[in-house]
Short mmCIF file of N, CA and C in Angstrom, two decimals:
data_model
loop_
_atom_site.label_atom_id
_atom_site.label_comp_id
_atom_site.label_asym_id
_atom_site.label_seq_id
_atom_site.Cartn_x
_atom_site.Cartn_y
_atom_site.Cartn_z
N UNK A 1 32.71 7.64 4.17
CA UNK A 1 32.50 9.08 4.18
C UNK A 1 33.48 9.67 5.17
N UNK A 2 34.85 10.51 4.76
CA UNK A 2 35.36 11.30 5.84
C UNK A 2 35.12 12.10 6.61
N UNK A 3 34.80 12.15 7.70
CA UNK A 3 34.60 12.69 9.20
C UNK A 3 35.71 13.55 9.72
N UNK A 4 35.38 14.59 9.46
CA UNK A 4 36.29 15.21 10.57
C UNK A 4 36.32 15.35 12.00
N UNK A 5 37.17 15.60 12.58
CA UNK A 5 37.52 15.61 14.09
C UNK A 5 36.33 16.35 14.60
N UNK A 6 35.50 16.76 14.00
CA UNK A 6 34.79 18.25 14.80
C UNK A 6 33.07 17.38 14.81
N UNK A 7 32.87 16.23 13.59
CA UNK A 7 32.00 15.37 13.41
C UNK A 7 31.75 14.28 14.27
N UNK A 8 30.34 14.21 14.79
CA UNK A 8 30.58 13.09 14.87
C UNK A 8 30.23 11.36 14.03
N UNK A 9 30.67 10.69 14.14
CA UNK A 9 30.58 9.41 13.67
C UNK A 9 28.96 9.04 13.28
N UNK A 10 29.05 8.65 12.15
CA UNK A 10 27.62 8.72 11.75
C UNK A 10 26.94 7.36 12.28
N UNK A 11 26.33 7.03 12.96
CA UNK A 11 25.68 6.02 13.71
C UNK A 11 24.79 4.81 12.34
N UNK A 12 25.36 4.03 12.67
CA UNK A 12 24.88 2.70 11.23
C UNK A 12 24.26 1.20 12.53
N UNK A 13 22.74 1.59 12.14
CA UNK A 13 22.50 0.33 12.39
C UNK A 13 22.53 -0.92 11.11
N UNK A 14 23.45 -1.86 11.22
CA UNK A 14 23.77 -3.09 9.64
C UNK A 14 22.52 -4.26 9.96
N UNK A 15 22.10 -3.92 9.27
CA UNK A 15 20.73 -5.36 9.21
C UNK A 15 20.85 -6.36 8.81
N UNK A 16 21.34 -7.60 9.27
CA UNK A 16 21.77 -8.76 7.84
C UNK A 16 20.75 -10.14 8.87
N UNK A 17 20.31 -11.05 7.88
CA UNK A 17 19.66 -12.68 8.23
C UNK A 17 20.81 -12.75 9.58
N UNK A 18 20.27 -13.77 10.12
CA UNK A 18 21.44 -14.44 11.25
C UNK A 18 22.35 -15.26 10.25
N UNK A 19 23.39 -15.16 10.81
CA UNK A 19 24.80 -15.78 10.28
C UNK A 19 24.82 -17.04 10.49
N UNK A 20 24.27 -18.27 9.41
CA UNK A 20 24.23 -19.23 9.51
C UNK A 20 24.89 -20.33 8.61
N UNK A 21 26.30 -19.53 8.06
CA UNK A 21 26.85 -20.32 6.69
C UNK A 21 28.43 -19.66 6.78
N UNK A 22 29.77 -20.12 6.53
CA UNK A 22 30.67 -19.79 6.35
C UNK A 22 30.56 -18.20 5.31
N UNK A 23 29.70 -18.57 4.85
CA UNK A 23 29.57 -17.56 3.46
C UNK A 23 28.85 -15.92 3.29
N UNK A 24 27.87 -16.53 4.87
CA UNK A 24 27.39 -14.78 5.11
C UNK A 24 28.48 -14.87 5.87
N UNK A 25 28.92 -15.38 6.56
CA UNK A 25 30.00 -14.58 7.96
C UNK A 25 31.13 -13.95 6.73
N UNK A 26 31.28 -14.01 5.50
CA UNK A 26 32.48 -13.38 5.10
C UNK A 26 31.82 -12.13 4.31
N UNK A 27 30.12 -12.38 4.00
CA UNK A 27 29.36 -11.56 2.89
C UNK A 27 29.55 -10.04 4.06
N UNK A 28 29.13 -10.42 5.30
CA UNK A 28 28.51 -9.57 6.36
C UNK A 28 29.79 -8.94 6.85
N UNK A 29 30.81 -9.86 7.07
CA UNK A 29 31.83 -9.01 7.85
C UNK A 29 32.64 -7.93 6.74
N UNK A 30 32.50 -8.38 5.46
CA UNK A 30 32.96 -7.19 4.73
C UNK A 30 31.98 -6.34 4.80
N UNK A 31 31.33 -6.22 4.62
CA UNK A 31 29.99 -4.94 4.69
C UNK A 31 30.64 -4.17 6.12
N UNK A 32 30.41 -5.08 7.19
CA UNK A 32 31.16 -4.34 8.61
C UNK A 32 32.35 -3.59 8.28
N UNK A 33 33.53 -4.61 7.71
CA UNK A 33 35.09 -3.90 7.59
C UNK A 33 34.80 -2.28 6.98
N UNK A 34 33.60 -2.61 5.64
CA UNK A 34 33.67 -1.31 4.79
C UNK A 34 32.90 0.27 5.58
N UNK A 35 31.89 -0.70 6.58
CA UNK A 35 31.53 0.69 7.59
C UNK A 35 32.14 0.83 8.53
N UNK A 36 33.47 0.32 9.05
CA UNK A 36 33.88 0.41 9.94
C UNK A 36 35.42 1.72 8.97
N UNK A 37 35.90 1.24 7.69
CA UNK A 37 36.82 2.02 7.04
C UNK A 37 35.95 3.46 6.63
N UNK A 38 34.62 3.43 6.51
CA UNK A 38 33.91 4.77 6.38
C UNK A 38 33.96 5.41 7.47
N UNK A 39 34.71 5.05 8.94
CA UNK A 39 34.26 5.72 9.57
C UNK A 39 33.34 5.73 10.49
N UNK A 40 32.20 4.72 10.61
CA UNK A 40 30.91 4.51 10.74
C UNK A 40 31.57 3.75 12.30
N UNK A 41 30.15 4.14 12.79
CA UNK A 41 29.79 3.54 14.21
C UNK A 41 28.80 2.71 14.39
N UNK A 42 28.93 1.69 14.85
CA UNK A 42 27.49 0.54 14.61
C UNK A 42 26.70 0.84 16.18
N UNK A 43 25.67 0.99 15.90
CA UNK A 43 24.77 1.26 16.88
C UNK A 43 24.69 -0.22 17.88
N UNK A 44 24.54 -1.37 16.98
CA UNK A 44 24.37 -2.49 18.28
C UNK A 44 25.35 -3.60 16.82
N UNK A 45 27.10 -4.34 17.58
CA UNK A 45 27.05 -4.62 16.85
C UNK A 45 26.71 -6.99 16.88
N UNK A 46 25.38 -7.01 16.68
CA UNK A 46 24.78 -7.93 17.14
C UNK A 46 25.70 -9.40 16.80
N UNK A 47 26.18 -9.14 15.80
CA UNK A 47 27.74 -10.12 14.76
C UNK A 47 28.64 -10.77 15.92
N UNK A 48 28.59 -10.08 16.91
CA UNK A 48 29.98 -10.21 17.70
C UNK A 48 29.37 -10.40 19.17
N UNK A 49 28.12 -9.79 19.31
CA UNK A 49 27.39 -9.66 20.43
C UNK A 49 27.25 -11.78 21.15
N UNK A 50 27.66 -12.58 21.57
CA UNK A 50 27.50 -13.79 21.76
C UNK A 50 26.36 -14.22 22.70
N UNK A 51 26.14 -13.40 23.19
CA UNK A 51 24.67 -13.84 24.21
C UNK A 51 23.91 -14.17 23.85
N UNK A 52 23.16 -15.19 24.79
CA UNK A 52 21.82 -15.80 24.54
C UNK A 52 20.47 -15.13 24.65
N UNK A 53 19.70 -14.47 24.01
CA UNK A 53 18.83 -13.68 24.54
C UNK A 53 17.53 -14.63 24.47
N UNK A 54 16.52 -14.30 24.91
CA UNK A 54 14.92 -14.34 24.47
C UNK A 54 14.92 -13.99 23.51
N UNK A 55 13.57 -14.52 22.94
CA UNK A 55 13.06 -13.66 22.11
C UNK A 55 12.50 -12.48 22.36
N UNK A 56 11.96 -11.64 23.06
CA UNK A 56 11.68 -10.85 23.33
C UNK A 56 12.93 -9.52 24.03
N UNK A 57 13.97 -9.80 24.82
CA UNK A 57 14.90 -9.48 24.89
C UNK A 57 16.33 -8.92 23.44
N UNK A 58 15.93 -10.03 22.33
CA UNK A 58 16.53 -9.92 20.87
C UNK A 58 15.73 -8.77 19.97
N UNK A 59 14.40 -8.66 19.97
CA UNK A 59 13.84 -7.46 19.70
C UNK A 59 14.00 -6.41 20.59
N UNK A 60 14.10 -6.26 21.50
CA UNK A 60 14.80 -5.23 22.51
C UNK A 60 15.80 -4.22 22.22
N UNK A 61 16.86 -5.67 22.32
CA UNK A 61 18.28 -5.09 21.79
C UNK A 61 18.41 -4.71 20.34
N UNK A 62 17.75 -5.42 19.86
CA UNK A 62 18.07 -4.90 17.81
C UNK A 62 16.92 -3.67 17.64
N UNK A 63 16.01 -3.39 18.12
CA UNK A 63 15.32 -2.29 18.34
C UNK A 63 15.69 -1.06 18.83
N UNK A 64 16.52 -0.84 19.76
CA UNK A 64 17.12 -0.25 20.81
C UNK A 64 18.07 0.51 19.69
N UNK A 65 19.39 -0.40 18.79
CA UNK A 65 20.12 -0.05 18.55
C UNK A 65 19.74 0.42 16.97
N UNK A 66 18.52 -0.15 16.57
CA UNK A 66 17.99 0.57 15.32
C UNK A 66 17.60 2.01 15.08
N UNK A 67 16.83 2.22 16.68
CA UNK A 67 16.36 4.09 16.85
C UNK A 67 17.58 4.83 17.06
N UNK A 68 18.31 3.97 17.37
CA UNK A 68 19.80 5.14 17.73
C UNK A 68 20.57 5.62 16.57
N UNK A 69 20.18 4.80 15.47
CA UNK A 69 20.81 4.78 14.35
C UNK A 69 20.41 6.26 13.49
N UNK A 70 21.78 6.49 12.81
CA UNK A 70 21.16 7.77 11.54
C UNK A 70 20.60 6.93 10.18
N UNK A 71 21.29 5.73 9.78
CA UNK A 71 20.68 5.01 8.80
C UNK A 71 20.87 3.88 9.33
N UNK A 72 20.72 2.78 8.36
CA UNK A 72 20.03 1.67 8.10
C UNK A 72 21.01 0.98 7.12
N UNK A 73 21.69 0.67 7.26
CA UNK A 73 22.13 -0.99 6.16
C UNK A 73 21.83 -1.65 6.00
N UNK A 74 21.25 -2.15 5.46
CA UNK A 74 20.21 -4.33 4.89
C UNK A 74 21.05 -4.41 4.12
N UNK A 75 21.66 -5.65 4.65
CA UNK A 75 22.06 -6.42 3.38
C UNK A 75 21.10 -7.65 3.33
N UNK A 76 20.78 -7.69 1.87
CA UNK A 76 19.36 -8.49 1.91
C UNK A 76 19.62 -9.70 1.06
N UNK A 77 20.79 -10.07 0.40
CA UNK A 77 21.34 -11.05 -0.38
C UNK A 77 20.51 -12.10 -0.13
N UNK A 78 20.20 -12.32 1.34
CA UNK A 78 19.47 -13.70 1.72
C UNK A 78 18.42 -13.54 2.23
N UNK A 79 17.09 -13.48 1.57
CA UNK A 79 15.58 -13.64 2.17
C UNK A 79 15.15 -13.44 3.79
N UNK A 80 14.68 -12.74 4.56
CA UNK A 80 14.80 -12.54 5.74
C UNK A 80 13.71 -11.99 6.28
N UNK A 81 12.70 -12.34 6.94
CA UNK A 81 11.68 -11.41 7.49
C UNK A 81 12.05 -11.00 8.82
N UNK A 82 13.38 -10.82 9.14
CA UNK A 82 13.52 -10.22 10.72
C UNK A 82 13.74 -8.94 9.89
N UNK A 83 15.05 -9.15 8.72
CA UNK A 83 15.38 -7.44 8.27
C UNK A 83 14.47 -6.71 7.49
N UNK A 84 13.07 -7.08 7.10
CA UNK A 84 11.83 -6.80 6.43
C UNK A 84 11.48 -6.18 7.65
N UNK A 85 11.28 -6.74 8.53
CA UNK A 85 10.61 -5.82 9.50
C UNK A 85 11.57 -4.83 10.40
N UNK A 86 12.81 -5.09 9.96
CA UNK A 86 14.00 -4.01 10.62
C UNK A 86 13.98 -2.93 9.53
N UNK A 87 13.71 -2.81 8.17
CA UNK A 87 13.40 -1.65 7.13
C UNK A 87 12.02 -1.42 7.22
N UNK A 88 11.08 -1.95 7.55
CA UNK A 88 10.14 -1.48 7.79
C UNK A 88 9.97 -0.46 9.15
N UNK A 89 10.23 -0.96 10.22
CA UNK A 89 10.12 -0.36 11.26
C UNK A 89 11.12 0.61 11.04
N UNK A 90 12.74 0.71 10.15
CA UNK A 90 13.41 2.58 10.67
C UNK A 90 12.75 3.20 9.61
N UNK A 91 12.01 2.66 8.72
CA UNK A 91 11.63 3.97 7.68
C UNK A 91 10.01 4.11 8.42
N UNK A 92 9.22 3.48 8.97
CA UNK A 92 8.26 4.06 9.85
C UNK A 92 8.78 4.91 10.94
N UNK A 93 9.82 4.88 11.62
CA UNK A 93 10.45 6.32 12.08
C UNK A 93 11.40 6.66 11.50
N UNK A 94 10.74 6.81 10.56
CA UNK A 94 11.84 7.93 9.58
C UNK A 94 13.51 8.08 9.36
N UNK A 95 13.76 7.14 9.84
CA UNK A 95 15.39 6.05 9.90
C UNK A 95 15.68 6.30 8.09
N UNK A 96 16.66 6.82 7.46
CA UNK A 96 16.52 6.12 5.98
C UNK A 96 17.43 5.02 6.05
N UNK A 97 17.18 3.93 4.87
CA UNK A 97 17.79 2.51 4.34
C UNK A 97 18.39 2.91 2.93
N UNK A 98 19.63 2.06 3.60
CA UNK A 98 20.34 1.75 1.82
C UNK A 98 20.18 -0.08 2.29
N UNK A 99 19.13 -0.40 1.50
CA UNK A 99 19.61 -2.21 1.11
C UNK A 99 20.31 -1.90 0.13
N UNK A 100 21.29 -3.40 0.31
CA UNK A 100 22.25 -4.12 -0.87
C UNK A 100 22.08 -5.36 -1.26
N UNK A 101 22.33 -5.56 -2.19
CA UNK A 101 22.39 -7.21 -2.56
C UNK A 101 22.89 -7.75 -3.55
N UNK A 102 24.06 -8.66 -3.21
CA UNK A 102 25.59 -9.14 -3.95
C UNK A 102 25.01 -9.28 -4.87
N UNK A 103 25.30 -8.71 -6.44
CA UNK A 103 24.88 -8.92 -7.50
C UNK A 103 25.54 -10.26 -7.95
N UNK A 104 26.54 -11.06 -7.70
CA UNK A 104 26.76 -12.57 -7.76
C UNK A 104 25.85 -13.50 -7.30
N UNK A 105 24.93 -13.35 -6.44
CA UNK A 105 23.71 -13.72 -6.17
C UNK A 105 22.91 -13.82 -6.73
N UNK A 106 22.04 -14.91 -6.49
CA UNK A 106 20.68 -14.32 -7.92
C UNK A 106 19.65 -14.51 -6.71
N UNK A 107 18.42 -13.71 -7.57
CA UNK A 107 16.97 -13.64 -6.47
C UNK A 107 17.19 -12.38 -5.66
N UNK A 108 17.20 -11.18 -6.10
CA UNK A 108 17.04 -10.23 -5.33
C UNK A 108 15.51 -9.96 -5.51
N UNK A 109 15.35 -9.03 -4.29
CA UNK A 109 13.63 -8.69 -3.70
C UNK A 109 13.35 -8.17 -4.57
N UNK A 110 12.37 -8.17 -5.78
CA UNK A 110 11.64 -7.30 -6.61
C UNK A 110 11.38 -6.40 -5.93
N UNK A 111 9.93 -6.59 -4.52
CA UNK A 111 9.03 -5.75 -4.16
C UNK A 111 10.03 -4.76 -3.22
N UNK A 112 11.39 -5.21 -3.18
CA UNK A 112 12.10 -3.85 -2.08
C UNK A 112 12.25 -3.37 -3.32
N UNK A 113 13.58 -3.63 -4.38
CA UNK A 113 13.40 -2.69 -5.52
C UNK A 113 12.49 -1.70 -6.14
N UNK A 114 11.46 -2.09 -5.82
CA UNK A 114 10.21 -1.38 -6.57
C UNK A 114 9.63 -0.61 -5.13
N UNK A 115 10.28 -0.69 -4.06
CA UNK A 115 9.95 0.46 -3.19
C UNK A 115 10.74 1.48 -2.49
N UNK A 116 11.51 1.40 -3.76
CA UNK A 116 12.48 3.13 -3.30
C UNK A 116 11.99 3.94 -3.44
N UNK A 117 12.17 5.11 -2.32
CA UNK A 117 11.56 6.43 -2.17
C UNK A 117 12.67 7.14 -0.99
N UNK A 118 11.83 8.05 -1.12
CA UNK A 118 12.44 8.97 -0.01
C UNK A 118 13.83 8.27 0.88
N UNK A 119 12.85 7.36 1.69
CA UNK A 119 13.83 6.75 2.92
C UNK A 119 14.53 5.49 2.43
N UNK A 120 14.48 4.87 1.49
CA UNK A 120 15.03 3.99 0.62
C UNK A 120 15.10 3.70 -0.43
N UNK A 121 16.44 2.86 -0.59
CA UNK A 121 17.64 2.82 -1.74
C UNK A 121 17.95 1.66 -2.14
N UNK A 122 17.71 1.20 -2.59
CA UNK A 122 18.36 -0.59 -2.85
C UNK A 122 19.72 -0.41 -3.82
N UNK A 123 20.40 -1.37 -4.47
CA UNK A 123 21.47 -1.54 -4.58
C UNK A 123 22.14 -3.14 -5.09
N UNK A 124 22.37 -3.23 -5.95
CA UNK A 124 23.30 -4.48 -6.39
C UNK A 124 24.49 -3.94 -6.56
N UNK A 125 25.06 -4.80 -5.71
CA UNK A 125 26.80 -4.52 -5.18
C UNK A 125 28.04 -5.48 -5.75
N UNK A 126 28.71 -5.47 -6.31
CA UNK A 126 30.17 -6.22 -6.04
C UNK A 126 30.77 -5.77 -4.95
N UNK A 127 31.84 -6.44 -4.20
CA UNK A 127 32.63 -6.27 -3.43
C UNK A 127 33.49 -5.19 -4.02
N UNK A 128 33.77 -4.87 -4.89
CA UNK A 128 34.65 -3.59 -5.61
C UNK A 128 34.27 -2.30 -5.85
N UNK A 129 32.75 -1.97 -5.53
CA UNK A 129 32.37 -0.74 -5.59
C UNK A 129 31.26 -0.93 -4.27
N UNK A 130 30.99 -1.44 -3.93
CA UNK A 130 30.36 -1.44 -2.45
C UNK A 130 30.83 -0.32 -1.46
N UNK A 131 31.97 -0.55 -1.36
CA UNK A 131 32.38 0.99 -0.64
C UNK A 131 31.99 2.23 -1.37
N UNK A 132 31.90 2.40 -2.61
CA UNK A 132 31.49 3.75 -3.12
C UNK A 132 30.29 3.87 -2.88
N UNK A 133 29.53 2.83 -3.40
CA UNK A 133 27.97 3.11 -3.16
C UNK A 133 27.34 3.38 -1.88
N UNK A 134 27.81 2.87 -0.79
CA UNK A 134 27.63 3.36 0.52
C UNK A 134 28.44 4.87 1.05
N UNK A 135 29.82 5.27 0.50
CA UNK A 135 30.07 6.35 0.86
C UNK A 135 29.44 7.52 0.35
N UNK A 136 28.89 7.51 -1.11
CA UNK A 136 27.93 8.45 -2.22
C UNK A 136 26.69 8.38 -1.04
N UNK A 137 26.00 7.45 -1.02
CA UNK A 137 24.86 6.95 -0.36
C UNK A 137 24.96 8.11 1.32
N UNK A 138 25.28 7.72 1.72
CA UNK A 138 25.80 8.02 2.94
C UNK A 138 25.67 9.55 2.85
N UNK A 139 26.22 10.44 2.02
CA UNK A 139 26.21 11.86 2.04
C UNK A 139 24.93 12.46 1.51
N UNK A 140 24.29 11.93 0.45
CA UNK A 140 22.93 12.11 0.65
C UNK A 140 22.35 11.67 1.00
N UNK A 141 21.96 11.11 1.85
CA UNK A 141 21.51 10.14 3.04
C UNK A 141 20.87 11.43 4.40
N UNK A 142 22.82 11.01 4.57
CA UNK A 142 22.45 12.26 5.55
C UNK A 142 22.03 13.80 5.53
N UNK A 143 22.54 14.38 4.16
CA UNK A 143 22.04 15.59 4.19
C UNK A 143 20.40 15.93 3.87
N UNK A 144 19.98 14.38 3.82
CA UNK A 144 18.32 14.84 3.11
C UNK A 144 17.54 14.07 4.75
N UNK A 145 18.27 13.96 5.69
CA UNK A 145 17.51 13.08 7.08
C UNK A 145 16.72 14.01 7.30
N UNK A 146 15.93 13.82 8.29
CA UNK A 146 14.47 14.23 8.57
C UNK A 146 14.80 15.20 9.93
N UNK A 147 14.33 16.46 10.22
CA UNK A 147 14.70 17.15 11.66
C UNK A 147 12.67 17.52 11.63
N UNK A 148 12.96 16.86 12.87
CA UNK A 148 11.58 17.05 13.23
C UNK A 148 11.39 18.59 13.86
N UNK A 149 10.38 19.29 13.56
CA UNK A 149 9.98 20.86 14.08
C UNK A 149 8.73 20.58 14.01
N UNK A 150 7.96 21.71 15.30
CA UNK A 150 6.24 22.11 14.90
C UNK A 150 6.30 22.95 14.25
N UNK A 151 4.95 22.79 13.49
CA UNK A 151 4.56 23.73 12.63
C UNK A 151 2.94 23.94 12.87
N UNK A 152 2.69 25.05 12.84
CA UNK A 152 1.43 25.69 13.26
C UNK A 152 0.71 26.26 12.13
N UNK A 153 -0.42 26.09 11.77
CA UNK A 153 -0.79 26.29 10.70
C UNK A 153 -2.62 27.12 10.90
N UNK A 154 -2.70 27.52 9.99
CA UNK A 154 -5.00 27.61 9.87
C UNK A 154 -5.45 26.40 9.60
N UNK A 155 -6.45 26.01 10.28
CA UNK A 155 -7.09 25.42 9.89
C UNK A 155 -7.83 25.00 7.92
N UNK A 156 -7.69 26.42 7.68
CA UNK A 156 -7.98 26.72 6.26
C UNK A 156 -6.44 25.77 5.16
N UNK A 157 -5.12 26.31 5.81
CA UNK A 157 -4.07 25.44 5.20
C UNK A 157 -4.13 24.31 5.64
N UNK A 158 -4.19 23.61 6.63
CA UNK A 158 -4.47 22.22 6.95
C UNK A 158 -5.16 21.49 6.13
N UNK A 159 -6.55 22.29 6.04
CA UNK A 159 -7.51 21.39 5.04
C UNK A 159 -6.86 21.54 3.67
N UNK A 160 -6.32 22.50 3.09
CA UNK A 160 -6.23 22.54 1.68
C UNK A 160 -4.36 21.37 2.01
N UNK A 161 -3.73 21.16 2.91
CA UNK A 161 -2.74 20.13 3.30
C UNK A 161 -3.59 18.80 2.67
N UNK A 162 -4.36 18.68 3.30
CA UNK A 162 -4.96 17.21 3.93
C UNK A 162 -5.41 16.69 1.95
N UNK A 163 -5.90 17.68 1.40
CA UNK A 163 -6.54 17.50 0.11
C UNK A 163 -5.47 17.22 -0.94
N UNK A 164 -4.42 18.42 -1.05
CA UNK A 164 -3.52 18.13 -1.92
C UNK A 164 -2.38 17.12 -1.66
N UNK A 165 -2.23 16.84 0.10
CA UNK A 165 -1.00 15.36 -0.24
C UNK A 165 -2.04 13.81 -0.12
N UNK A 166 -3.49 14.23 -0.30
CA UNK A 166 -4.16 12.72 -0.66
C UNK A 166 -4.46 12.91 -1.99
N UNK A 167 -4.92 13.83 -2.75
CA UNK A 167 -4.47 13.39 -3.78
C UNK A 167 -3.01 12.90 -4.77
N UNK A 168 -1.88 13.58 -4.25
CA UNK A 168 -1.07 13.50 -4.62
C UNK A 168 -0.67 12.03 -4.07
N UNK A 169 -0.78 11.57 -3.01
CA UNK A 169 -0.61 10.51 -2.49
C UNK A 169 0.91 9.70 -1.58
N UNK A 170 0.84 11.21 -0.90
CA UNK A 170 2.34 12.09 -0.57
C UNK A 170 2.04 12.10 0.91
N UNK A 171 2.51 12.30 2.29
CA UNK A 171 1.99 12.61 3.66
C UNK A 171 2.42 14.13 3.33
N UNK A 172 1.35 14.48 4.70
CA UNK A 172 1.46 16.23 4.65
C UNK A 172 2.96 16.42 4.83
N UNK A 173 3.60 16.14 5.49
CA UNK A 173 5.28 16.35 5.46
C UNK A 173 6.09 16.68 4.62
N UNK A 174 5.55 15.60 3.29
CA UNK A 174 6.85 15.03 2.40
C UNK A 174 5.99 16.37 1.35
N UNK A 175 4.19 16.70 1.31
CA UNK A 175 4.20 17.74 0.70
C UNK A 175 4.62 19.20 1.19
N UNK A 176 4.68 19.51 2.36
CA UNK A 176 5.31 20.48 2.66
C UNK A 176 6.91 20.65 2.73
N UNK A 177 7.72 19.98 2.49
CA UNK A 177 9.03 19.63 1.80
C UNK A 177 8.73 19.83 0.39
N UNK A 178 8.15 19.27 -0.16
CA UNK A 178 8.03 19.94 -1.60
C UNK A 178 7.72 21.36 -1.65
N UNK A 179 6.72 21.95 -1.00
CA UNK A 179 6.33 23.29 -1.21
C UNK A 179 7.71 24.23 -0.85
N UNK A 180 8.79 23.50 0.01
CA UNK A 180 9.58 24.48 0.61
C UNK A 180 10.73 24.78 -0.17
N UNK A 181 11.12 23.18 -1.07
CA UNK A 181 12.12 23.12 -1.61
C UNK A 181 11.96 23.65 -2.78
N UNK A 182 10.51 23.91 -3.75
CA UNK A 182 10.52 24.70 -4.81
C UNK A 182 10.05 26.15 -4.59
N UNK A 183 10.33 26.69 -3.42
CA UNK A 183 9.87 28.02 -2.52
C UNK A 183 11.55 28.34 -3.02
N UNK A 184 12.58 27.32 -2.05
CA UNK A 184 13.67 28.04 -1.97
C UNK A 184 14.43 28.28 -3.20
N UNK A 185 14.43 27.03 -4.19
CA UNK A 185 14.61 27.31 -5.22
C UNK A 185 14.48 28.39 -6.25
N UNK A 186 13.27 28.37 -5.92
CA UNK A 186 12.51 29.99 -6.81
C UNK A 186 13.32 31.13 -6.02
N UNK A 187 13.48 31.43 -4.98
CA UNK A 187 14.15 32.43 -4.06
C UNK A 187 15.63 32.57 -4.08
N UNK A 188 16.48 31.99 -4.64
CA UNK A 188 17.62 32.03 -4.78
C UNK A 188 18.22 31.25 -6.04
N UNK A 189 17.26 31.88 -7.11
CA UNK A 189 17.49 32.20 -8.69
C UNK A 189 17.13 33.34 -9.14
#
């Protein structure tokens, strides 16, 4: 995504298994090269990072550099419950995810596929359009991120909140984003 001088660098925390094969170190470092040619700034970049941490110190640091992040990269090619719980935890703060996964690969995650929404995107990639799909990605990404504001309400709208995003099965948020976006719509037609 081009950045102008006046922008700043869109902050990418990259989620990948630990690098334990000739074969992610080349899967992963292209993913890096291609956010590093977007432009992109890696929040923590752990690939290169050589220290020995704790365990507790390793959730620290990959935590640390996950909240700092505007999105989220998984590359999920290889089965992983550290980056399950690294997409779990930025889309519980509202972080959005683009996972990928090398379509030369076989065995991609059903249950991530089948849980795109709002804050995530999955993706089967070649190395030949991988950069597009992350630069497309990337611009609505960011223009749909989350800006937190209060909002003050009656008690009377609250309750009729609380009713219509459980039935709908929506958080009050994501229904008051709906109410706003077919507000503005209607208002400037």
């Amino acid at each position: 995504m081009p950045r102008s001088r006046n922008k700043p660098k869109l902050k990418i925390y990259f989620a990948a298994p630990t690098v334990t094969s000739v074969e992610r170190r080349e899967i992963f470092g292209n993913v890096k090269k291609i956010l590093f040619d977007l432009g992109c700034e890696l929040t923590y970049d752990w690939m290169e990072d050589k220290t020995e941490y704790s365990p507790k110190e390793l959730v620290k640091k990959t935590t640390t550099g996950l909240l700092k992040a505007d999105l989220v990269v998984a590359e999920v090619t290889f089965p992983s419950t550290g980056v399950g719980q690294q997409i779990v935890l930025a889309m519980d703060r509202k972080i959005p995810v683009i996972a990928i996964h090398a379509e030369w690969k076989s065995g991609a995650n059903r249950f991530l596929a089948g849980s795109e929404g709002e804050l995530l995107r999955f993706f089967r990639y070649k190395q030949d359009n991988l950069k597009k799909i992350l630069s497309e990605n990337f611009k609505i990404l960011y223009k749909q991120r989350l800006v937190k504001f209060n909002f003050i309400s009656t008690p009377e709208i609250n309750s009729d909140l609380d009713k219509m995003s459980e039935k709908m099965g929506i958080s009050k948020s994501q229904l008051v984003r709906l109410i706003l976006r077919e507000w503005i719509r209607r208002e400037t037609n």
